[in-house]
Structures are given as structure tokens and as C-alpha cells.
Coordinates of C-alpha atoms in Angstrom, one line a residue:
Chain R
M1 CA 0.0 -0.1 -0.4
T2 CA 1.4 3.2 -1.0
P3 CA 1.8 6.4 1.1
D4 CA -1.1 9.4 0.4
W5 CA 1.7 11.3 1.0
I6 CA 4.8 11.7 2.9
A7 CA 5.1 13.7 6.0
V8 CA 8.7 14.7 7.7
D9 CA 10.4 16.4 10.4
W10 CA 13.1 17.5 9.4
G11 CA 15.5 18.8 12.8
T12 CA 19.2 20.1 12.6
S13 CA 20.1 16.5 14.6
A14 CA 17.8 13.9 12.9
L15 CA 15.4 12.9 10.0
R16 CA 11.6 11.5 10.9
A17 CA 9.0 11.0 7.9
F18 CA 5.3 9.2 7.7
A19 CA 3.6 7.1 5.2
M20 CA 0.4 9.0 5.3
R21 CA -3.0 7.7 4.1
G22 CA -5.2 11.1 4.6
T23 CA -4.9 11.9 8.8
A24 CA -3.9 8.2 9.0
Q25 CA 0.3 7.9 9.3
I26 CA 0.9 4.0 8.2
A27 CA 4.6 3.7 8.2
E28 CA 7.6 5.0 9.8
A29 CA 11.1 5.6 9.7
A30 CA 13.7 7.4 11.2
S31 CA 17.7 8.2 10.4
A32 CA 20.1 10.7 12.1
E33 CA 20.9 12.6 8.9
G34 CA 19.9 15.8 10.4
M35 CA 20.3 19.2 9.0
A36 CA 23.3 19.3 10.2
S37 CA 24.7 16.5 8.6
L38 CA 24.3 17.2 5.4
A39 CA 25.6 19.3 3.0
P40 CA 22.9 21.3 0.5
D41 CA 23.0 18.4 -2.2
G42 CA 23.1 15.6 0.3
F43 CA 18.8 16.0 1.2
E44 CA 17.4 14.7 -1.3
P45 CA 19.3 11.3 -1.2
A46 CA 18.9 11.2 2.4
L47 CA 15.5 11.1 1.8
L48 CA 15.6 8.3 -0.5
R49 CA 17.5 6.2 1.9
L50 CA 14.9 5.9 4.1
V51 CA 11.6 6.7 2.4
G52 CA 12.4 5.3 -0.9
P53 CA 10.4 2.1 -0.3
W54 CA 7.5 3.7 0.1
L55 CA 7.3 6.0 -3.6
G56 CA 5.1 4.5 -6.4
P57 CA 4.7 5.0 -9.8
G58 CA 3.7 8.5 -9.8
T59 CA 4.8 11.8 -8.0
T60 CA 4.7 11.2 -4.3
P61 CA 3.8 15.0 -2.4
V62 CA 6.2 14.9 0.6
I63 CA 5.8 17.9 3.2
A64 CA 8.4 18.6 5.8
C65 CA 9.1 21.1 8.2
G66 CA 11.9 22.1 10.2
M67 CA 15.7 22.7 9.8
V68 CA 15.3 21.8 6.4
G69 CA 14.3 25.1 5.1
A70 CA 17.2 26.9 7.4
R71 CA 19.5 28.7 5.1
Q72 CA 21.9 25.9 5.4
G73 CA 19.2 23.0 4.8
W74 CA 18.0 21.9 1.8
A75 CA 16.8 25.3 0.5
E76 CA 15.5 28.1 2.5
A77 CA 12.2 28.7 2.9
P78 CA 11.7 32.4 3.9
Y79 CA 11.0 33.1 7.4
R80 CA 7.0 34.4 8.1
P81 CA 6.6 37.4 10.2
V82 CA 4.3 36.7 13.6
P83 CA 1.7 37.5 14.4
C84 CA 0.5 35.5 12.0
P85 CA -1.4 32.0 11.8
P86 CA 1.4 29.3 12.5
V87 CA 0.6 27.8 8.8
A88 CA -1.0 29.1 5.9
A89 CA -2.2 27.6 2.8
G90 CA -0.3 28.2 -0.3
E91 CA 3.2 29.4 1.6
T92 CA 5.3 27.2 1.5
L93 CA 9.1 26.4 -0.6
R94 CA 8.0 23.8 -3.6
L95 CA 11.6 22.6 -4.2
R96 CA 12.3 20.9 -7.9
A97 CA 14.0 16.9 -7.1
R98 CA 15.6 15.5 -9.3
D99 CA 14.0 13.0 -8.5
P100 CA 10.4 12.5 -10.5
R101 CA 8.7 10.2 -7.7
L102 CA 9.2 13.5 -5.2
A103 CA 6.9 16.4 -5.2
V104 CA 8.7 18.1 -2.5
E105 CA 6.9 21.5 -0.3
I106 CA 9.1 23.6 2.8
V107 CA 6.9 24.9 5.5
P108 CA 8.4 28.0 6.5
G109 CA 9.0 28.6 9.8
L110 CA 8.7 31.9 12.1
C111 CA 10.1 35.3 12.6
Q112 CA 9.6 38.0 15.7
H113 CA 11.7 41.1 14.7
T114 CA 10.7 42.4 18.5
P115 CA 13.2 40.8 20.3
A116 CA 14.5 38.8 17.5
D117 CA 13.2 35.1 17.3
V118 CA 12.9 32.1 15.1
M119 CA 11.5 29.2 15.0
R120 CA 11.3 26.4 12.3
G121 CA 9.0 23.2 13.4
E122 CA 7.2 24.0 16.0
E123 CA 5.1 26.3 14.6
T124 CA 4.2 23.0 12.3
Q125 CA 3.0 21.1 16.0
I126 CA 1.7 24.0 16.9
A127 CA -0.9 23.9 14.2
G128 CA -1.8 20.6 15.1
F129 CA -2.6 21.5 17.9
L130 CA -4.8 24.6 17.1
A131 CA -6.2 21.9 14.8
E132 CA -7.9 19.9 17.7
E133 CA -8.2 23.6 19.9
P134 CA -8.7 25.9 17.6
G135 CA -9.9 28.5 20.4
F136 CA -7.1 28.1 22.6
A137 CA -5.4 31.2 24.2
G138 CA -2.2 30.9 25.9
T139 CA 1.1 30.1 25.9
L140 CA 2.5 27.0 24.2
I141 CA 6.0 25.6 25.8
L142 CA 7.6 23.3 23.2
P143 CA 11.0 22.0 25.5
G144 CA 14.2 20.9 23.9
T145 CA 17.7 22.2 23.1
H146 CA 15.9 25.7 22.2
S147 CA 12.7 25.7 24.6
K148 CA 10.0 28.1 22.9
H149 CA 7.2 29.5 25.4
V150 CA 4.8 30.4 22.3
R151 CA 2.1 32.9 23.0
V152 CA -1.8 31.8 20.8
A153 CA -5.0 33.7 20.8
G154 CA -7.4 33.8 18.4
G155 CA -5.2 30.9 16.0
L156 CA -2.5 33.2 15.7
V157 CA 1.2 32.7 17.0
T158 CA 1.3 36.9 18.8
G159 CA 4.6 36.3 20.0
F160 CA 7.6 33.8 21.4
T161 CA 10.2 33.9 22.9
T162 CA 13.5 31.0 22.8
W163 CA 15.6 30.2 25.7
M164 CA 18.8 27.7 25.1
T165 CA 18.0 25.5 28.0
G166 CA 18.5 22.2 26.6
E167 CA 22.0 23.5 25.1
L168 CA 23.1 25.0 28.3
F169 CA 22.0 22.4 30.1
A170 CA 24.0 19.7 27.4
L171 CA 27.4 22.0 27.2
L172 CA 27.0 22.6 31.8
A173 CA 26.8 18.6 32.3
T174 CA 29.4 17.6 29.9
Q175 CA 32.3 20.6 28.7
S176 CA 31.9 22.3 31.7
V177 CA 33.1 22.3 35.5
L178 CA 29.9 20.9 36.9
R179 CA 31.5 17.6 34.6
L180 CA 33.1 16.5 37.9
T181 CA 30.0 16.7 39.7
L182 CA 26.9 15.3 37.6
A183 CA 25.9 12.0 37.3
P184 CA 25.6 11.0 33.6
A185 CA 22.0 9.8 33.8
G186 CA 19.5 9.3 36.2
T187 CA 16.4 11.9 38.2
D188 CA 15.5 12.7 41.2
P189 CA 12.4 14.7 41.9
A190 CA 13.0 15.8 45.5
A191 CA 16.3 17.7 43.5
F192 CA 15.0 18.9 40.6
R193 CA 12.6 20.8 42.6
H194 CA 15.1 22.1 44.8
G195 CA 16.2 24.0 42.0
V196 CA 13.4 24.6 39.9
R197 CA 12.6 26.2 43.7
Q198 CA 15.9 28.2 43.2
G199 CA 15.6 29.4 40.2
L200 CA 12.4 30.3 40.6
D201 CA 13.5 32.4 43.0
G202 CA 16.4 34.3 40.9
G203 CA 19.1 32.4 41.4
G204 CA 19.1 29.6 39.5
L205 CA 23.1 31.0 37.5
A206 CA 24.0 31.6 41.3
G207 CA 22.6 27.6 41.5
L208 CA 25.5 26.2 39.2
F209 CA 29.0 26.4 40.6
A210 CA 27.5 26.0 44.4
L211 CA 26.7 22.0 43.2
R212 CA 30.8 22.1 42.6
A213 CA 31.0 23.6 46.3
E214 CA 28.3 20.9 47.6
A215 CA 30.0 18.1 46.0
L216 CA 33.2 19.4 47.8
L217 CA 33.0 20.0 50.9
A218 CA 29.5 17.6 51.6
G219 CA 29.7 14.7 49.4
L220 CA 26.3 16.0 47.2
D221 CA 25.2 13.2 45.0
P222 CA 25.5 13.8 41.4
V223 CA 22.5 12.1 40.1
A224 CA 21.1 14.2 42.8
A225 CA 24.1 17.1 41.3
R226 CA 22.3 16.4 37.5
A227 CA 18.0 17.0 39.1
R228 CA 19.3 20.1 40.4
L229 CA 20.9 21.6 36.9
S230 CA 18.2 20.7 35.1
G231 CA 15.4 22.6 37.8
L232 CA 17.8 25.3 38.1
L233 CA 18.0 26.1 34.2
I234 CA 14.0 25.2 33.9
G235 CA 12.9 27.0 36.6
A236 CA 15.4 30.4 35.6
E237 CA 13.6 30.1 32.5
L238 CA 9.8 30.2 33.7
A239 CA 10.7 32.7 36.7
A240 CA 11.7 35.4 34.0
Q241 CA 8.7 35.2 31.3
P242 CA 6.2 33.5 33.2
P243 CA 4.0 31.7 30.8
A244 CA -0.6 32.9 30.7
Q245 CA -2.5 30.4 33.5
D246 CA -3.5 29.1 30.5
C247 CA -0.1 26.6 29.8
V248 CA 0.0 23.3 27.5
V249 CA 3.0 22.1 27.5
I250 CA 4.3 20.0 23.9
G251 CA 6.5 17.5 23.9
A252 CA 8.2 14.5 24.8
E253 CA 6.8 12.6 27.7
A254 CA 9.8 12.8 30.6
L255 CA 10.7 16.2 29.4
A256 CA 7.2 17.6 29.6
R257 CA 7.0 16.0 32.8
A258 CA 9.7 17.7 34.1
Y259 CA 8.0 21.2 32.6
L260 CA 4.5 20.1 34.7
D261 CA 6.2 19.8 37.9
A262 CA 7.8 23.4 37.2
L263 CA 5.2 24.9 36.2
A264 CA 2.5 23.1 39.7
Q265 CA 5.8 24.9 41.7
A266 CA 5.5 28.6 39.4
G267 CA 1.3 28.0 40.5
I268 CA 0.6 26.9 37.1
A269 CA -1.3 24.0 36.7
A270 CA -0.9 23.5 33.3
R271 CA -1.2 20.1 31.0
A272 CA 0.7 18.1 28.5
I273 CA 0.7 17.3 24.6
G274 CA 2.9 14.2 23.5
A275 CA 4.7 16.4 20.0
G276 CA 5.0 13.3 17.7
A277 CA 0.6 12.6 16.5
L278 CA 0.5 17.2 16.1
V279 CA 3.3 17.6 13.7
C280 CA 1.7 15.2 11.1
R281 CA -1.7 16.6 11.7
G282 CA 0.2 20.0 11.7
L283 CA 1.5 19.2 7.9
A284 CA -1.6 18.1 6.8
L285 CA -3.1 21.2 7.4
A286 CA 0.0 23.0 5.4
R287 CA -0.1 20.9 2.5
N288 CA -4.2 21.5 2.3
G289 CA -4.5 24.9 3.5
G290 CA -6.4 24.8 6.2
M291 CA -8.7 22.5 4.5
T292 CA -7.7 18.9 6.0
Chain N
M1 CA 71.8 37.4 43.4
T2 CA 69.4 34.3 44.5
P3 CA 66.1 35.0 46.2
D4 CA 65.2 34.9 49.7
W5 CA 62.0 33.2 48.3
I6 CA 59.5 32.3 45.6
A7 CA 56.0 33.3 45.8
V8 CA 53.5 30.8 42.8
D9 CA 50.0 31.2 41.4
W10 CA 48.7 27.9 40.6
G11 CA 45.8 28.0 38.8
T12 CA 43.9 25.5 37.1
S13 CA 45.8 26.7 33.6
A14 CA 48.5 28.2 34.3
L15 CA 51.8 28.1 36.6
R16 CA 53.5 31.1 37.6
A17 CA 56.9 32.2 39.7
F18 CA 58.0 35.3 41.3
A19 CA 61.4 35.3 42.5
M20 CA 61.1 37.4 45.5
R21 CA 63.0 39.4 47.8
G22 CA 61.7 40.5 51.1
T23 CA 58.3 41.9 49.5
A24 CA 60.5 43.1 46.5
Q25 CA 59.5 40.7 43.0
I26 CA 63.2 40.5 41.6
A27 CA 62.4 38.0 39.0
E28 CA 59.5 37.1 37.0
A29 CA 58.5 32.7 35.4
A30 CA 55.4 31.5 33.6
S31 CA 54.3 27.9 31.6
A32 CA 51.2 26.8 30.9
E33 CA 52.2 23.8 33.8
G34 CA 48.6 24.3 35.4
M35 CA 47.1 21.9 38.0
A36 CA 44.8 20.6 35.0
S37 CA 47.9 19.1 33.1
L38 CA 49.9 17.7 36.0
A39 CA 49.8 14.1 38.0
P40 CA 50.3 15.1 42.0
D41 CA 53.7 13.6 41.1
G42 CA 54.0 15.8 38.0
F43 CA 53.9 19.2 40.2
E44 CA 57.3 19.3 41.8
P45 CA 59.5 18.7 38.6
A46 CA 56.9 21.5 37.2
L47 CA 58.1 23.7 39.5
L48 CA 61.8 22.7 39.3
R49 CA 61.5 23.9 35.2
L50 CA 60.2 26.8 35.9
V51 CA 62.0 28.0 39.4
G52 CA 65.7 25.4 39.0
P53 CA 67.5 28.5 37.8
W54 CA 66.9 30.8 40.6
L55 CA 67.7 27.9 43.3
G56 CA 70.8 28.4 45.1
P57 CA 73.0 25.7 47.1
G58 CA 70.5 26.1 50.3
T59 CA 67.0 25.7 50.9
T60 CA 65.0 28.6 49.1
P61 CA 61.1 28.1 50.7
V62 CA 58.0 28.1 48.6
I63 CA 54.8 29.5 48.6
A64 CA 51.6 28.6 47.2
C65 CA 48.4 29.0 46.4
G66 CA 45.9 27.9 43.7
M67 CA 44.7 25.0 42.2
V68 CA 47.9 22.8 43.3
G69 CA 46.1 23.0 46.9
A70 CA 43.2 21.1 45.6
R71 CA 42.1 17.5 46.2
Q72 CA 43.5 17.0 42.4
G73 CA 47.1 19.3 42.9
W74 CA 50.1 18.6 44.3
A75 CA 48.8 17.6 48.1
E76 CA 45.0 18.7 49.3
A77 CA 44.9 21.5 52.1
P78 CA 42.0 21.3 53.4
Y79 CA 39.6 24.1 53.0
R80 CA 39.4 27.2 55.3
P81 CA 35.8 27.8 57.0
V82 CA 34.5 31.7 56.3
P83 CA 34.1 33.9 58.3
C84 CA 37.8 33.9 58.9
P85 CA 40.9 36.2 57.4
P86 CA 41.4 35.3 53.8
V87 CA 45.0 34.4 55.2
A88 CA 46.1 33.2 58.7
A89 CA 49.6 32.4 59.8
G90 CA 50.4 29.2 60.2
E91 CA 47.8 27.7 58.0
T92 CA 49.7 26.4 54.7
L93 CA 50.3 22.7 54.6
R94 CA 53.7 22.0 54.5
L95 CA 55.0 19.6 51.3
R96 CA 58.4 17.9 51.8
A97 CA 59.8 17.8 48.6
R98 CA 62.3 15.0 46.8
D99 CA 64.9 17.7 46.1
P100 CA 66.5 19.5 49.3
R101 CA 66.7 23.2 47.7
L102 CA 62.7 23.4 48.0
A103 CA 60.3 24.0 51.4
V104 CA 57.2 24.4 49.7
E105 CA 54.2 25.5 51.8
I106 CA 50.8 25.8 50.2
V107 CA 48.0 28.0 50.7
P108 CA 45.0 26.5 51.9
G109 CA 41.4 27.7 49.9
L110 CA 38.2 29.2 52.2
C111 CA 34.6 27.6 51.6
Q112 CA 31.8 28.4 52.7
H113 CA 28.9 25.5 53.9
T114 CA 25.4 27.4 52.9
P115 CA 25.2 28.0 50.1
A116 CA 27.8 25.6 49.0
D117 CA 30.5 27.7 47.7
V118 CA 34.8 27.8 47.8
M119 CA 37.7 29.6 46.6
R120 CA 41.4 28.5 46.0
G121 CA 43.4 31.6 45.2
E122 CA 41.5 34.8 45.0
E123 CA 41.9 34.6 49.0
T124 CA 45.4 34.9 48.8
Q125 CA 44.9 38.2 46.7
I126 CA 42.0 39.3 49.3
A127 CA 44.8 39.5 51.4
G128 CA 47.1 41.2 49.4
F129 CA 44.2 43.6 49.5
L130 CA 43.6 43.6 52.5
A131 CA 47.5 44.4 53.7
E132 CA 47.2 48.0 51.7
E133 CA 43.2 48.7 52.4
P134 CA 42.9 46.9 56.0
G135 CA 39.8 48.9 57.0
F136 CA 37.7 47.7 53.9
A137 CA 34.1 47.2 54.1
G138 CA 31.9 46.2 51.2
T139 CA 32.3 43.6 47.9
L140 CA 35.5 42.8 46.0
I141 CA 34.5 41.3 42.9
L142 CA 37.1 39.1 41.7
P143 CA 36.5 38.3 37.7
G144 CA 38.0 34.8 35.4
T145 CA 36.2 31.8 34.6
H146 CA 34.5 31.5 37.4
S147 CA 33.8 35.1 38.5
K148 CA 33.9 35.4 43.1
H149 CA 31.8 38.0 44.3
V150 CA 33.8 38.5 47.7
R151 CA 31.7 40.7 51.0
V152 CA 34.2 41.5 53.2
A153 CA 34.2 43.4 56.6
G154 CA 36.8 43.6 60.0
G155 CA 39.5 42.2 58.0
L156 CA 36.8 38.6 57.6
V157 CA 36.0 37.7 54.4
T158 CA 31.9 37.2 55.9
G159 CA 31.2 35.4 52.9
F160 CA 31.0 34.6 48.5
T161 CA 29.8 33.9 45.8
T162 CA 31.1 32.1 42.5
W163 CA 29.7 32.7 39.0
M164 CA 30.6 30.6 36.4
T165 CA 30.6 33.7 33.6
G166 CA 33.8 33.4 32.1
E167 CA 33.1 29.6 31.7
L168 CA 29.6 30.1 30.5
F169 CA 31.1 32.8 28.0
A170 CA 32.9 30.4 26.9
L171 CA 31.3 27.9 26.4
L172 CA 28.9 29.7 23.9
A173 CA 30.6 31.5 22.1
T174 CA 32.6 28.4 21.4
Q175 CA 31.0 25.0 21.9
S176 CA 26.5 26.6 21.3
V177 CA 24.6 27.7 18.5
L178 CA 26.1 30.7 19.2
R179 CA 29.0 30.4 17.7
L180 CA 28.0 30.9 14.4
T181 CA 26.7 34.5 15.1
L182 CA 30.0 35.8 17.4
A183 CA 33.6 36.7 16.0
P184 CA 36.2 35.0 18.1
A185 CA 37.7 38.9 19.1
G186 CA 36.9 42.2 19.5
T187 CA 35.1 44.5 22.2
D188 CA 31.8 46.6 21.1
P189 CA 31.2 49.0 24.0
A190 CA 27.9 50.2 22.4
A191 CA 26.8 46.6 22.5
F192 CA 28.7 45.5 25.6
R193 CA 26.0 48.2 27.6
H194 CA 23.1 47.2 25.6
G195 CA 24.4 43.4 27.2
V196 CA 24.2 44.9 30.3
R197 CA 21.3 46.4 30.5
Q198 CA 19.3 43.8 29.2
G199 CA 20.8 41.5 31.7
L200 CA 20.3 43.7 34.6
D201 CA 16.9 43.7 33.9
G202 CA 16.4 40.0 34.2
G203 CA 16.4 39.5 30.1
G204 CA 20.0 38.1 30.9
L205 CA 18.4 34.2 29.3
A206 CA 16.4 35.4 26.8
G207 CA 19.1 37.3 25.2
L208 CA 21.1 34.7 24.2
F209 CA 19.0 32.3 21.9
A210 CA 18.2 37.0 20.5
L211 CA 22.1 36.8 19.2
R212 CA 21.5 34.2 16.6
A213 CA 17.9 35.9 15.7
E214 CA 19.0 38.9 15.0
A215 CA 22.1 38.0 13.4
L216 CA 19.5 36.2 11.1
L217 CA 17.0 38.2 10.7
A218 CA 19.2 41.0 11.0
G219 CA 22.5 40.9 10.4
L220 CA 23.8 41.9 13.5
D221 CA 27.5 42.0 13.4
P222 CA 29.5 39.2 14.8
V223 CA 31.8 41.5 17.1
A224 CA 28.8 43.1 18.5
A225 CA 27.3 40.0 19.1
R226 CA 30.2 39.0 20.6
A227 CA 30.4 41.8 23.3
R228 CA 26.5 41.7 24.0
L229 CA 26.6 38.0 25.4
S230 CA 29.7 39.6 27.5
G231 CA 27.1 42.4 29.2
L232 CA 23.7 39.7 29.1
L233 CA 25.9 37.8 31.6
I234 CA 27.9 40.3 33.1
G235 CA 24.8 42.0 33.9
A236 CA 22.4 39.0 34.8
E237 CA 25.4 38.3 37.4
L238 CA 25.6 41.7 39.0
A239 CA 21.3 41.8 38.6
A240 CA 20.8 38.6 40.6
Q241 CA 22.9 40.0 44.0
P242 CA 23.6 43.3 43.8
P243 CA 27.7 44.2 45.0
A244 CA 27.4 46.5 48.1
Q245 CA 28.5 50.3 47.4
D246 CA 31.3 50.0 48.1
C247 CA 33.1 47.6 45.8
V248 CA 36.4 46.9 44.4
V249 CA 37.2 45.1 41.7
I250 CA 40.0 43.1 41.7
G251 CA 41.3 41.7 37.7
A252 CA 43.2 41.4 34.3
E253 CA 42.9 45.9 32.5
A254 CA 40.2 44.6 30.2
L255 CA 37.9 42.6 32.6
A256 CA 37.9 44.4 35.1
R257 CA 37.0 48.0 32.9
A258 CA 34.2 45.8 31.6
Y259 CA 33.0 45.1 35.1
L260 CA 33.7 48.9 35.8
D261 CA 31.5 49.6 33.3
A262 CA 28.3 47.7 33.9
L263 CA 28.8 48.7 37.9
A264 CA 28.6 51.7 36.9
Q265 CA 24.7 51.4 34.5
A266 CA 24.2 49.4 37.9
G267 CA 24.4 52.3 40.2
I268 CA 27.6 51.0 41.4
A269 CA 31.1 53.3 41.9
A270 CA 33.8 50.8 41.9
R271 CA 37.3 51.1 41.5
A272 CA 39.7 48.5 40.2
I273 CA 43.1 47.8 41.2
G274 CA 45.6 44.8 39.2
A275 CA 45.8 41.4 40.9
G276 CA 49.6 41.1 40.0
A277 CA 51.1 42.2 43.0
L278 CA 48.3 41.5 45.4
V279 CA 49.0 37.8 45.0
C280 CA 52.8 38.0 46.5
R281 CA 51.6 40.2 48.4
G282 CA 48.9 38.0 49.7
L283 CA 51.7 35.1 49.8
A284 CA 53.9 36.9 52.0
L285 CA 51.7 37.8 55.0
A286 CA 50.6 33.9 53.9
R287 CA 54.4 32.8 54.8
N288 CA 55.1 35.0 57.9
G289 CA 52.2 35.5 59.4
G290 CA 51.0 39.2 58.6
M291 CA 54.7 40.1 59.8
T292 CA 56.7 41.0 56.6

């Protein structure tokens, strides 16, 4: 059974593809051939390696979002400025592929001029979310390497802020002096909450070196140190710009749970939604102009 | 002319030695054989490579401060807890060197239990400063990889806080997504002040990714981006725990000037003092119990 179309989520470090019949996923595949590992002429071969088995003799539409549309991607899809709907009919970038079986479109990211900010990929998840809840007004949080806080009202993205929380965590945990103090994995909910409280109270940056000092002076447990670092950074993120009371976290389970926990400490009763299905839903909307 | 004694400032990444006659420096030498590059039995040979030419036939006292006294150093000199004088008579760790021409003493660092914090090396600079200004009461800021804010009163260090400002700057500038946006060197005073203002106003963390976005959207100059990142981090440091109105910056010239500039924006009229001579002055005090 060949798909009607193929949905592609193509980020910095990963490529995920979904064989679609209407809005139903009939197969999925993934590789590590993200944008960062590819030159512009490497995108089409990487895509064919992954989705080749799904292609029939005719032309299959491929709708892709994410860093594939960045300046260093397959082709640059210029940002759409907010306020605007997260995706819009007829605004994808159409590419001429060498293989005639492919008709590729790239969903553009969003930009905000003041303060300057950009996103690529999250807009598609947001579109998928708004398809389910078109009347939502509040803050969507999409945690990750670069955590996004996105303000939404009346079907529009009205503004957003990017936090380097995930990237800071990885750098501090593996490259800084704190690497001597942190376990390579593991969680500790009480230590996480301790860190969140400190971050919410403005002590996030001062709390960093204290992890090293407490390890030296008082044998701080390495797993607790890791969990507290995560809490410090997430707490600092939430303290600097508190989300609206109507707040939804869109993301993978463990990380979404951590944000819900931190939001509860900040007095915000948020809920979480998995990101997976939202991407395909949003890509379907981008393809069909909201008419699926 | 052989020295009376040798002053040694032995940090994580550098070793500096001064041939001393009383409190006068008669020669100096430096190498990159810092603590991080040496196993415990490598310290004595590294020291001899640097100061061997200064040694006479008798025994020369060597007084060292810094990471040389850490757990991973030549020998661990246990921390002294604050509140306490920055250095104290008879509290150095005496080492048995293999070479009979060396009589080595290591100045212990300071610790604070709540919140946990540690220093090694800065206490000696602080002792040198207090030798000049014994009545000082206020905050000493010692910027660097790990910036220290040290509260001093009545000849005692009463408390301190370490900020990972310098290490964060280096990681963000060279390892994070911001590396694509930052010049490898250069300064821009207006951009620095812009960052400081944002950091003082609580926008330090939100300002990080904005550098990348502004480069993509508005061609932010790479030197300006570098200067603004420095300002964001220093501003955030000063915002989280404002120093006392009587504030002195102890450090190398360019960095001390940047802190003075940021402090002025925070409404604090601080002054700066070079760190170089303070170390030898402090080491002389540690050796002689304050009687030089």
C-alpha cells in the first residue's frame, strides 16, 4: 500500500518520515541524517534512502518542516513574521527534486522582529495543536534543546521567546567544571524541585557553581546534582517570563513531565500533549491549506 | 642574586612564579603547566623546570596558592571556613619535596557551607588587598572563568558567591549555536552596554538565543554579538546579587574595565585594582603570618 503523501520532520540532528493516507500514519521511519550532517545536495539522497521503499511509480507529495528550510538546509524557506497563523495555505516552498517521484514542499518557519526570534518546525506542531483546539488562548511551551514559549490567541501566534535551556544543560553537564560533579544520567524528583525553587527565586545562575562546591564539601550525590541543574535552568526560564495561566506543554514525555512539575511549583496548572501526532496533523494542514 | 623566597600562583591552567626579596619581585616566570595538566607527582618537576635557575645551594622557601592545593593538585590543603581572615599564620600545608633545595608551603583555600561555595587562590589576592586597606568593608569582585563576589568586613571574609560567567561565555561562544553568530574576538562598548542593561533587567537568559535570531533576521554584527553576550552574562551576574556600594574589582585590565562599566550601569561606582602584585603581597603574609 503506497501512501497518499509523506510527512517529514527534518531537524538539526534527526530526520523522521511518516507514510500518510489522509491524516492516518501507515508507516514511519527515522535516521540520524539531520540538517547539521548534510550539504544542500545531500538532502534528496538522504530522503530517498529513508522513504524510497514507500514510493510508487507516480509522484508522491512530500511535506517537510524544520531546519530543512534553514539557510544551511535543502533550500531556504523565508520566515513568516508573527502575528500570523502558525501555517498558512499556499505558503510552502516548492522544490524541484531530481527524482521525478518526489514533489517536495517545505513549510516556512516563523520570525519575530522585536525582540528577534525564530522557529522552524515548532510552528507545524502548533498548527496541529490548534486544529484540535482552535479557540486556545494562552502559552504553549515546546521544551527541548531550544525551549520555545509561544503566545497564541485567536488562531494566531502572537509572539514567542526561545530559551537555550536544553543546550545550556548539555554544555554545563558535559563540558564545564560541573561535569566532574554530575552523573551521566538519572533523575531525582526532590533535587529537581529544589533546583526549580532556586531558579524561580532568581538563584539559577548562582546555583550552578554551588553544585560543584556542595559536591566537594558535602558529597552531593551526582544524580541529585544532575537533577538540580535541570531544575535550576528550567526554574530560571520560567521565572524570567512567566507563562499564561492557560498553558500547555508540547513535548516528549519525561521532559514534558519535568516542565509540568516546574510549572506547578510556579503556581501554573498546565497540561501536556505529546508532540508526535501534532507534526503530521500540522503538515497535513500546511499541504492542504487547512482543508483536511 | 638568589631570592629569599619564591611566590607561586598555581591555577588550573597556568603556573606563575616570582623570585622575591622581602616583598620585592626580582624576577618572574610562567608556564602553561597548570593543575589540570599535571598528575600529583608532576608538580615538583614542573616547578623545578620553572624556578630551577633561581635556586641557590641552600633551601629556598616556596609559598604557593591556587588549585595546586586542590584534591587533584600536588597535595590537598583543606579549606578554611568563612568567616575568617583570608590567610592566617601557620595555616599553610607544608610539603616534603624530593629536592632538598625546596621547602614548599601551600596556602589553603576558603569554603562556605551555606550556600556551598569554595575558592582557591582568590583568598591570597584578598589578603594582599586588605594589607593595603585593612579597614575595607564592602564587596570585592574577582572576575574570571569563575567570577567571585566576596563580602569583606573587619579584616574577615564574611561570605562569597561564585558565578560561572567566564566559563559560560566561553562555552556559549565556542560550543553552542551562538558560535555561528559571534566573532572570535573584538569589543564593542555600545553593544556590551546594551547586553548589560538587558542582563540587569532580568533578560539575560532570554537574550542569548536572540543573538542568533538577530544575526539571521537583521545581520547583527559578529563583534557586537560577542560584546552583547559578555554584557548579558555580566549583567545577569550583577542583577542576581547586587554588590555593596563600596565595591572593588580585582582583575586583569580589560575584564576589570568591563565590570566597572557594568557596575556603573547598575548604579555602583566601583574602582579597579590589578591582581598581579596582590598575589605576592598575600603570599608574603601567608608565609610570615602577617608580619612582613
